[in-house]
PDB file of N, CA and C in Angstrom:
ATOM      1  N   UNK A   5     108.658 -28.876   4.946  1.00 81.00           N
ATOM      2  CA  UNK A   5     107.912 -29.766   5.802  1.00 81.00           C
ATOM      3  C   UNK A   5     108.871 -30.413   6.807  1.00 81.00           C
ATOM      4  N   UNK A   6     108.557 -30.205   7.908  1.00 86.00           N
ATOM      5  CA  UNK A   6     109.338 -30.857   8.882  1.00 86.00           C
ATOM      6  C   UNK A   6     108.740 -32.187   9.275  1.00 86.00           C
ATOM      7  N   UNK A   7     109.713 -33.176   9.380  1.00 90.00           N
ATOM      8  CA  UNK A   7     109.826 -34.551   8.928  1.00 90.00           C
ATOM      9  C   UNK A   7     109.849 -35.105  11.121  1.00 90.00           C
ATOM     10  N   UNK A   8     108.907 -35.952  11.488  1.00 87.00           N
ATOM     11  CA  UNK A   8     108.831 -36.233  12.821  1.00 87.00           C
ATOM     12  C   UNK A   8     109.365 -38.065  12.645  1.00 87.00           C
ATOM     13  N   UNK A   9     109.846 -38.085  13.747  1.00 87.00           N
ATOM     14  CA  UNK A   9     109.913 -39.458  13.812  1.00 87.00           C
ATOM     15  C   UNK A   9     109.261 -40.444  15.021  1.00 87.00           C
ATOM     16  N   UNK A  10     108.870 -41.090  15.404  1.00 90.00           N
ATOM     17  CA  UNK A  10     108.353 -42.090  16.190  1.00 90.00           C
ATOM     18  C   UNK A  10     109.618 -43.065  16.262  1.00 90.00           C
ATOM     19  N   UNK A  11     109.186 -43.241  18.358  1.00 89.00           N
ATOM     20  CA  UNK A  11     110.037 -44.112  18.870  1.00 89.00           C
ATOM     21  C   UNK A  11     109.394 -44.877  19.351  1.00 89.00           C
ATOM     22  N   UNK A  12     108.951 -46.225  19.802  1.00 93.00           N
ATOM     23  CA  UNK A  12     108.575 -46.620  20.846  1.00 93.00           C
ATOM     24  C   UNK A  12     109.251 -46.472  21.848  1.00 93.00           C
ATOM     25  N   UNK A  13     108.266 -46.985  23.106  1.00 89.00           N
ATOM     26  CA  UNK A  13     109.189 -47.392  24.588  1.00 89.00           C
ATOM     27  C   UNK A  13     110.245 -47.797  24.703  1.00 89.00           C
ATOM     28  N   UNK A  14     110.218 -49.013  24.383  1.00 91.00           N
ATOM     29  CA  UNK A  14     111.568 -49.780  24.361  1.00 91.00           C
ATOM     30  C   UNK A  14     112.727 -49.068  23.832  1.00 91.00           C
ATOM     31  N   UNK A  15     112.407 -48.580  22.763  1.00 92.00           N
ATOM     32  CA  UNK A  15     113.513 -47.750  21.643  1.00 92.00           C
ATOM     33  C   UNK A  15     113.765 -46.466  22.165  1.00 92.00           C
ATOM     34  N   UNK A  16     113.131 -45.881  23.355  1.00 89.00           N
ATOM     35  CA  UNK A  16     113.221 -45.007  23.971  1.00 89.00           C
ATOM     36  C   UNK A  16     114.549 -45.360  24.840  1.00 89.00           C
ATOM     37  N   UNK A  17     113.801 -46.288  25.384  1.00 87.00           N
ATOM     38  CA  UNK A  17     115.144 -46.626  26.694  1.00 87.00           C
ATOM     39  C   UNK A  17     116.647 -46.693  26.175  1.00 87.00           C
ATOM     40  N   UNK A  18     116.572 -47.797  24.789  1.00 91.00           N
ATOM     41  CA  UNK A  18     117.371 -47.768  24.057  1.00 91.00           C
ATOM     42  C   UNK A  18     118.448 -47.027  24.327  1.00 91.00           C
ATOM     43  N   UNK A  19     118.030 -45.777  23.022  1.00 89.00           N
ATOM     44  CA  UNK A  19     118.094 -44.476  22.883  1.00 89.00           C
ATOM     45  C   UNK A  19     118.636 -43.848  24.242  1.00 89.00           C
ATOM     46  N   UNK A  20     118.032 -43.610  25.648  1.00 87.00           N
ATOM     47  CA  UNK A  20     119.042 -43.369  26.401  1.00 87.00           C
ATOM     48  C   UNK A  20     120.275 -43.961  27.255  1.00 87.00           C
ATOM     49  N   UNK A  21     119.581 -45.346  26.794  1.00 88.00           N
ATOM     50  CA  UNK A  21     121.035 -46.366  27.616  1.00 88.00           C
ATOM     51  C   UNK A  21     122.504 -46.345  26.955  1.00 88.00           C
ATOM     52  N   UNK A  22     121.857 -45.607  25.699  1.00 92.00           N
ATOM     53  CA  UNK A  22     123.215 -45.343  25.231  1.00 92.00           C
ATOM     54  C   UNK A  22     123.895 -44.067  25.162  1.00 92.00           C
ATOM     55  N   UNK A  23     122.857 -43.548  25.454  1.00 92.00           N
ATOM     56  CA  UNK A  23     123.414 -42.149  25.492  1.00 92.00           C
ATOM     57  C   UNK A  23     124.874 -41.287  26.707  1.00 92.00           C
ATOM     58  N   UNK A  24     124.915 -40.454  26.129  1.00 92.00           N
ATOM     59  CA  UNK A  24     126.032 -39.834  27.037  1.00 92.00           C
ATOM     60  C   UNK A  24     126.451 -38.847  27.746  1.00 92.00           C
ATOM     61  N   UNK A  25     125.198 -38.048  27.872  1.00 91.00           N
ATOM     62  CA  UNK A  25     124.774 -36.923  28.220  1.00 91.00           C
ATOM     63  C   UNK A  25     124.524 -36.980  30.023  1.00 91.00           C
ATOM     64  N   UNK A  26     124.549 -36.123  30.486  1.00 91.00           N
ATOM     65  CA  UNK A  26     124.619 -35.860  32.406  1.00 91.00           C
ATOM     66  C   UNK A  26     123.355 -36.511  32.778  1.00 91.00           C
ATOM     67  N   UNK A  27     121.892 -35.856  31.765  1.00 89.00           N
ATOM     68  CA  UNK A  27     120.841 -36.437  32.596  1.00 89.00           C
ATOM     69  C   UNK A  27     120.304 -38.017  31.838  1.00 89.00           C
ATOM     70  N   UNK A  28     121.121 -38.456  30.606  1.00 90.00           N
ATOM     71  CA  UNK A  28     121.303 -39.382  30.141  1.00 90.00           C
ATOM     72  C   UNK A  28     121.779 -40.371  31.623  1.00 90.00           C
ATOM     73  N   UNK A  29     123.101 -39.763  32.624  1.00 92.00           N
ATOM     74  CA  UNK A  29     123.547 -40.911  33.145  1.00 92.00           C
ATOM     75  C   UNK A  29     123.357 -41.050  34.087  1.00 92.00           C
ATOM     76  N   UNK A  30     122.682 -40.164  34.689  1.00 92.00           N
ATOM     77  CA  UNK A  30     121.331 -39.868  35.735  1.00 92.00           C
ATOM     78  C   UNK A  30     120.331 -40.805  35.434  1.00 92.00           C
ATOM     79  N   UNK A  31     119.383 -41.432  34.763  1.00 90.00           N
ATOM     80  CA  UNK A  31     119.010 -42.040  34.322  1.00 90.00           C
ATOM     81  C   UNK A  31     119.482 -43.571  34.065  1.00 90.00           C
ATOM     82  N   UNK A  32     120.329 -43.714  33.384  1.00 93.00           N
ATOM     83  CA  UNK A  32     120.939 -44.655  33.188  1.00 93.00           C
ATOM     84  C   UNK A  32     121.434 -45.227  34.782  1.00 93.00           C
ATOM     85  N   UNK A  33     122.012 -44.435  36.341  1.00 92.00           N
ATOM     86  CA  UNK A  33     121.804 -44.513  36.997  1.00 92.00           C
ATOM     87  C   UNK A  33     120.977 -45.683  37.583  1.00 92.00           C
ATOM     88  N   UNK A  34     119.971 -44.863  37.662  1.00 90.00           N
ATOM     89  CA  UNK A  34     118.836 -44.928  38.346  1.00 90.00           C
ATOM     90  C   UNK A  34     118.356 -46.008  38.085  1.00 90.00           C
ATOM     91  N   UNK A  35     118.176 -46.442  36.806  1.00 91.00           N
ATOM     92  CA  UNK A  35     117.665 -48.000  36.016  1.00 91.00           C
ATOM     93  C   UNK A  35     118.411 -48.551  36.789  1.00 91.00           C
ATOM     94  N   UNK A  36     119.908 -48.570  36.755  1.00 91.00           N
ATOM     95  CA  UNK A  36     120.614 -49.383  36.847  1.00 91.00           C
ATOM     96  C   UNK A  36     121.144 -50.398  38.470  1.00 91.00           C
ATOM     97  N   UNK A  37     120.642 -49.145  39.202  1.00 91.00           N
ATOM     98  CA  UNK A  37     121.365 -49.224  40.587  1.00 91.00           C
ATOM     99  C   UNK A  37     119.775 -49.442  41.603  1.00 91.00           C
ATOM    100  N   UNK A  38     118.827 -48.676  40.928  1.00 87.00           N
ATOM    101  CA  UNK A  38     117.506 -48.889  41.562  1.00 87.00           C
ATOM    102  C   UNK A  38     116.206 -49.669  41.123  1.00 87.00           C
ATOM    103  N   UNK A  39     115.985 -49.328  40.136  1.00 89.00           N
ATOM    104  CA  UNK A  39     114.806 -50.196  39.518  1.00 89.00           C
ATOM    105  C   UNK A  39     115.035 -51.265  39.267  1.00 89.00           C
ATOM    106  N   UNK A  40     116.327 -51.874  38.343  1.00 91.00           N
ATOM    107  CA  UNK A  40     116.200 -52.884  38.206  1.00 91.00           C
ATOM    108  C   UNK A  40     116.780 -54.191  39.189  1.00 91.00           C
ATOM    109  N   UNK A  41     117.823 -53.656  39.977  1.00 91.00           N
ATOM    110  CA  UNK A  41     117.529 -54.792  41.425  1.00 91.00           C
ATOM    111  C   UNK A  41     116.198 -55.240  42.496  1.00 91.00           C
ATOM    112  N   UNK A  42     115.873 -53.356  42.242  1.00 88.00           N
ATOM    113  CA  UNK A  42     113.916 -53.757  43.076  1.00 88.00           C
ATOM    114  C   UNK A  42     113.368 -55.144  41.895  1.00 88.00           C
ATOM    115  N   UNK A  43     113.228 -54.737  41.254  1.00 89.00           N
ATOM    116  CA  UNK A  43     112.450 -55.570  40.193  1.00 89.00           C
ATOM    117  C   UNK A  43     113.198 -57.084  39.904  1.00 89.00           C
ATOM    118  N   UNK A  44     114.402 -57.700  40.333  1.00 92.00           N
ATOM    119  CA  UNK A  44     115.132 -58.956  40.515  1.00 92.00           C
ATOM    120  C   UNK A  44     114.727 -59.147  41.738  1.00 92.00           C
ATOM    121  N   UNK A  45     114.823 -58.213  42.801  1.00 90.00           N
ATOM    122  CA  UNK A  45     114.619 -59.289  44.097  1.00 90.00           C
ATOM    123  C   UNK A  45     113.410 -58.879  44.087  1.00 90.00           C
ATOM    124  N   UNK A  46     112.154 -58.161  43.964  1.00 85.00           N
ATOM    125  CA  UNK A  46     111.041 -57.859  44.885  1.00 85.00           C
ATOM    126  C   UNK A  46     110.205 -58.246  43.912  1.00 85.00           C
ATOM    127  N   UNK A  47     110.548 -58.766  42.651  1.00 87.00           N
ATOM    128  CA  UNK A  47     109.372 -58.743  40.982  1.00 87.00           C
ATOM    129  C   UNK A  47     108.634 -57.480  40.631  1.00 87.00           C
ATOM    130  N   UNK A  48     109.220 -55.874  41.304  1.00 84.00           N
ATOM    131  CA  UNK A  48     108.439 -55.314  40.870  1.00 84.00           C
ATOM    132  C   UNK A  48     109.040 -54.041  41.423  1.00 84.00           C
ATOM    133  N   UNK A  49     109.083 -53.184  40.398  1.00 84.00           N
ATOM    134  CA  UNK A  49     109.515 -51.490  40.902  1.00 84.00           C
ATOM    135  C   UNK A  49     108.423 -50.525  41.124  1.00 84.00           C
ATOM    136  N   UNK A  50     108.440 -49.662  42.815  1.00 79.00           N
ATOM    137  CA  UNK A  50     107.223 -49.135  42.374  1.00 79.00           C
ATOM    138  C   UNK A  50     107.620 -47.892  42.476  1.00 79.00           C
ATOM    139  N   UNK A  51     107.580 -46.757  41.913  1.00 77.00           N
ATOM    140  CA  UNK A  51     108.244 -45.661  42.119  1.00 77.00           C
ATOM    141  C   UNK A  51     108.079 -44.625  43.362  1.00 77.00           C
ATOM    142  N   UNK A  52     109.352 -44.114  44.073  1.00 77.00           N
ATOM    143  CA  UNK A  52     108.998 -43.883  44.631  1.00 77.00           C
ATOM    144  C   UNK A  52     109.947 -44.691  46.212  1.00 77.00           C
ATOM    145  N   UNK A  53     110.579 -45.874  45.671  1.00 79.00           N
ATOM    146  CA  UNK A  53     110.613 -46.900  46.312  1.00 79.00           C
ATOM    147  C   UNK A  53     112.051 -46.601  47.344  1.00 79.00           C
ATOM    148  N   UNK A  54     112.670 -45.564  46.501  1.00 80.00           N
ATOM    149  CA  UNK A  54     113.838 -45.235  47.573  1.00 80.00           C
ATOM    150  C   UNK A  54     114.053 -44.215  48.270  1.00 80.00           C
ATOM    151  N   UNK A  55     112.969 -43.345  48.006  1.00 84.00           N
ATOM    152  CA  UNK A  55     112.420 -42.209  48.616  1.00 84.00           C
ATOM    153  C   UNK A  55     111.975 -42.874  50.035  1.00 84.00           C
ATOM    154  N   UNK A  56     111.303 -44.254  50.213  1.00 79.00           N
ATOM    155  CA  UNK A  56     111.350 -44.850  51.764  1.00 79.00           C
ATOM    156  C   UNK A  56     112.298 -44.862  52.215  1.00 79.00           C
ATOM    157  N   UNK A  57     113.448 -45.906  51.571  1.00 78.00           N
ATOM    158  CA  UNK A  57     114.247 -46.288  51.883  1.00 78.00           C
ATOM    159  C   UNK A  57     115.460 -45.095  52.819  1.00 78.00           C
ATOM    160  N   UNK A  58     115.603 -43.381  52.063  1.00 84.00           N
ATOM    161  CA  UNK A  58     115.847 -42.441  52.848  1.00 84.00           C
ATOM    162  C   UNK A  58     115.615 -42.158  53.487  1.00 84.00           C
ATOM    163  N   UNK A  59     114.116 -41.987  53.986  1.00 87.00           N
ATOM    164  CA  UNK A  59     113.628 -41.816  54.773  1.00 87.00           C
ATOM    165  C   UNK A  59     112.857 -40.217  54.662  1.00 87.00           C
ATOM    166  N   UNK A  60     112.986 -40.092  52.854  1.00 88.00           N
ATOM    167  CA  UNK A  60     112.371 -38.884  52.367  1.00 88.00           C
ATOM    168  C   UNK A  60     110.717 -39.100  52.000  1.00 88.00           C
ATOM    169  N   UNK A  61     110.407 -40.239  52.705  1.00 86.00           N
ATOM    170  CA  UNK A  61     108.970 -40.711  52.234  1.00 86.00           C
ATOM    171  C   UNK A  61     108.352 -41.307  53.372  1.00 86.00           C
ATOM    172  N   UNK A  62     107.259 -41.186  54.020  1.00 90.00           N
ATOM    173  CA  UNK A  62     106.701 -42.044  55.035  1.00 90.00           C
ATOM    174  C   UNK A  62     106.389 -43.439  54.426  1.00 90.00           C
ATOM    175  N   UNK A  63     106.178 -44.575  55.434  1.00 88.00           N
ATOM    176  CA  UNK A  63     105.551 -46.088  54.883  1.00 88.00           C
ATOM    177  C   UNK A  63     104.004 -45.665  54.520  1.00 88.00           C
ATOM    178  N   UNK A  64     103.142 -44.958  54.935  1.00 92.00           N
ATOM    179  CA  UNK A  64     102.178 -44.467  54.562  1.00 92.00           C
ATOM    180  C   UNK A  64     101.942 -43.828  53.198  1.00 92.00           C
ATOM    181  N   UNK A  65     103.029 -42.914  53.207  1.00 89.00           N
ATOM    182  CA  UNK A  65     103.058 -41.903  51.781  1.00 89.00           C
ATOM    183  C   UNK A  65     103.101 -43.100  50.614  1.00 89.00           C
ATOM    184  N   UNK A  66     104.177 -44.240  51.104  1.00 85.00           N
ATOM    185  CA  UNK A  66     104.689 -45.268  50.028  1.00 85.00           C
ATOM    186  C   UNK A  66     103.689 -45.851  49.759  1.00 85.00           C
ATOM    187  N   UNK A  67     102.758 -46.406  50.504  1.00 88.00           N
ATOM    188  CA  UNK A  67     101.330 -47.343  50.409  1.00 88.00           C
ATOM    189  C   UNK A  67     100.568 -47.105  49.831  1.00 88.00           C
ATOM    190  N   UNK A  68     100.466 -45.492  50.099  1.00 90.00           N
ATOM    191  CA  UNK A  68      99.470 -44.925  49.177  1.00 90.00           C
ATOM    192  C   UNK A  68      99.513 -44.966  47.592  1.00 90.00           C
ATOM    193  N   UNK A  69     101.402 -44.292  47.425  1.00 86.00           N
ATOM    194  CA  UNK A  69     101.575 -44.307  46.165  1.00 86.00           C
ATOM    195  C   UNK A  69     101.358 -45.383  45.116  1.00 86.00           C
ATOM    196  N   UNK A  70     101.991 -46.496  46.057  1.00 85.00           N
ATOM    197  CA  UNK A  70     101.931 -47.793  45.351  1.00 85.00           C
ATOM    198  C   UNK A  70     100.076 -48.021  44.744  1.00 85.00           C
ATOM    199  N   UNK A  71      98.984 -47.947  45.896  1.00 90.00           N
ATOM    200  CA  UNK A  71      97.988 -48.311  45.416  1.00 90.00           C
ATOM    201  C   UNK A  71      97.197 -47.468  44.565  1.00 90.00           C
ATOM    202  N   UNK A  72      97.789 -46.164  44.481  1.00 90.00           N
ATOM    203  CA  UNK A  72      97.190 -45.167  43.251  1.00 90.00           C
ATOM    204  C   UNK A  72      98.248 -45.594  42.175  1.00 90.00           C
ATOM    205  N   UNK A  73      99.217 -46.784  42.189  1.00 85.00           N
ATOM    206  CA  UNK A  73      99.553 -47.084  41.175  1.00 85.00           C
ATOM    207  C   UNK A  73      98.939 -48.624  40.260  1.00 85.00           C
ATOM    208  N   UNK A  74      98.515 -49.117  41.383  1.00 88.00           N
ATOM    209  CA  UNK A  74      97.881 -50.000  41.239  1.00 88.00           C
ATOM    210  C   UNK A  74      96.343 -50.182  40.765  1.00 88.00           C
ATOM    211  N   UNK A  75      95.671 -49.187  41.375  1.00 93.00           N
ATOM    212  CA  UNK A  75      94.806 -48.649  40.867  1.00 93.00           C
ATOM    213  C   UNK A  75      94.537 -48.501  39.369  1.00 93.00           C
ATOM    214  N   UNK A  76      95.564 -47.333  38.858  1.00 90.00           N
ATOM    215  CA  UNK A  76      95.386 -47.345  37.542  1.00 90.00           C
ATOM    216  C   UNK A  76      95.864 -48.357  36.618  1.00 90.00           C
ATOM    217  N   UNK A  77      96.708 -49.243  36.871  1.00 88.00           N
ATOM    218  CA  UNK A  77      96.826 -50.407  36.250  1.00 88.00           C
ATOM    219  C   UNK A  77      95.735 -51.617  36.202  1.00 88.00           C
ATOM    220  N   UNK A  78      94.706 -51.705  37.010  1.00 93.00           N
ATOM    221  CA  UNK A  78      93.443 -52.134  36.918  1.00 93.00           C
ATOM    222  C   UNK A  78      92.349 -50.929  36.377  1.00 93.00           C
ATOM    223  N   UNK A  79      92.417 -50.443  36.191  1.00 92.00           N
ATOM    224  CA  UNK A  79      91.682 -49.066  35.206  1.00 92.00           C
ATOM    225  C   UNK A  79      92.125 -49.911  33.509  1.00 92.00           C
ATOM    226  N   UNK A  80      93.618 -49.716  33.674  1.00 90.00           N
ATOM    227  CA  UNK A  80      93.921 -50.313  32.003  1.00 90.00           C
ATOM    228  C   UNK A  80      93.601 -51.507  31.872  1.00 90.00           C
ATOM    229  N   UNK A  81      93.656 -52.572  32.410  1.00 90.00           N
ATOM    230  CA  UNK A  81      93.603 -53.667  32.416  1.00 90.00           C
ATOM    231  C   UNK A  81      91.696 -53.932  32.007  1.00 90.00           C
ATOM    232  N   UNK A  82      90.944 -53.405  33.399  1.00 91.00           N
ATOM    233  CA  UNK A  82      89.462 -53.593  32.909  1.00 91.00           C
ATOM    234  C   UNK A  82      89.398 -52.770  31.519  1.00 91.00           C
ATOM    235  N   UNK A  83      90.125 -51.809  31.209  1.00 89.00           N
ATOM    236  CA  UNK A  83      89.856 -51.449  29.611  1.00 89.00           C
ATOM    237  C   UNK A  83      89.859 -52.407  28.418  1.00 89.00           C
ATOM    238  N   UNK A  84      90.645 -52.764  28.601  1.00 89.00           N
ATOM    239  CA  UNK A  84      91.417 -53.752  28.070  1.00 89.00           C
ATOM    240  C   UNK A  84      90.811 -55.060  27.555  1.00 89.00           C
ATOM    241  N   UNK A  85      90.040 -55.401  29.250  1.00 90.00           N
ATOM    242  CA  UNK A  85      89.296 -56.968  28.601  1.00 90.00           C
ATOM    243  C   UNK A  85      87.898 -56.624  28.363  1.00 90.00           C
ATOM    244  N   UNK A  86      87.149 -55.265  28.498  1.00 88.00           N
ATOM    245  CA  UNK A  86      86.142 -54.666  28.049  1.00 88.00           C
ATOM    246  C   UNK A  86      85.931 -54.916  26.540  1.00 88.00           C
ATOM    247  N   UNK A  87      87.099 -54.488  26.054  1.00 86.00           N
ATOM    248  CA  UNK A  87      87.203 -54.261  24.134  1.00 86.00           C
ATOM    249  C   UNK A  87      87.131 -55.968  23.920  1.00 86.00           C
ATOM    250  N   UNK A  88      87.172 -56.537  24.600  1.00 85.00           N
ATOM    251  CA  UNK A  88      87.301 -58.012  24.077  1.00 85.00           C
ATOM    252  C   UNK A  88      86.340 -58.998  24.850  1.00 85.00           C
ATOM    253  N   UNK A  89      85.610 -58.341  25.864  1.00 84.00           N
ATOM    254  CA  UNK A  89      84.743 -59.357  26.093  1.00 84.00           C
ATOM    255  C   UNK A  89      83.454 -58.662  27.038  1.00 84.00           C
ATOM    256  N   UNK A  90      82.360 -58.986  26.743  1.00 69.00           N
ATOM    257  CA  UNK A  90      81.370 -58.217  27.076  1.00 69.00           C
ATOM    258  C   UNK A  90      81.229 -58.468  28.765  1.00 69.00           C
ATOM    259  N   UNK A  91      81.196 -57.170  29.789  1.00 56.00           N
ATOM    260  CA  UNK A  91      81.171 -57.471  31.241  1.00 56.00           C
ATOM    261  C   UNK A  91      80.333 -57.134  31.491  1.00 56.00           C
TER     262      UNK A  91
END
């Protein structure tokens, strides 16, 4: 019987912030140098966000992305207060 284990999220990130591997520091990167300064100065990372900044993304393409991200985070959210309160 092969034996599975469960990680959460968090324990995910964990798990690669420590890691030591190429696409480990690729990653580790990326947290480090992009997401999480967006998210100190701007309160919020949206992916996608330095792909403007190159100029590998239109302000349009970005707008969009952002609000099909936004989007589904009000999808979860009305799920959410559905299970707990009759709308």
């Amino acid at each position: 019987m092969t034996q599975a284990s469960l990680v959460t999220e968090s324990g995910l990130y964990k798990l690669v912030l420590r890691a030591s591997g190429e696409d480990a520091k690729e990653f580790q990167n990326w947290v480090t140098q992009v997401v999480l300064p967006s998210i100190r100065k701007d309160g919020g990372y949206v992916m996608g966000e330095e792909k403007l900044a190159t100029g590998a993304m239109t302000e349009d393409q970005f707008i969009l992305t952002a609000m099909r991200m936004m989007e589904g985070k009000v999808a979860r959210y009305r799920a959410t207060i559905c299970q707990h309160f009759t709308i």
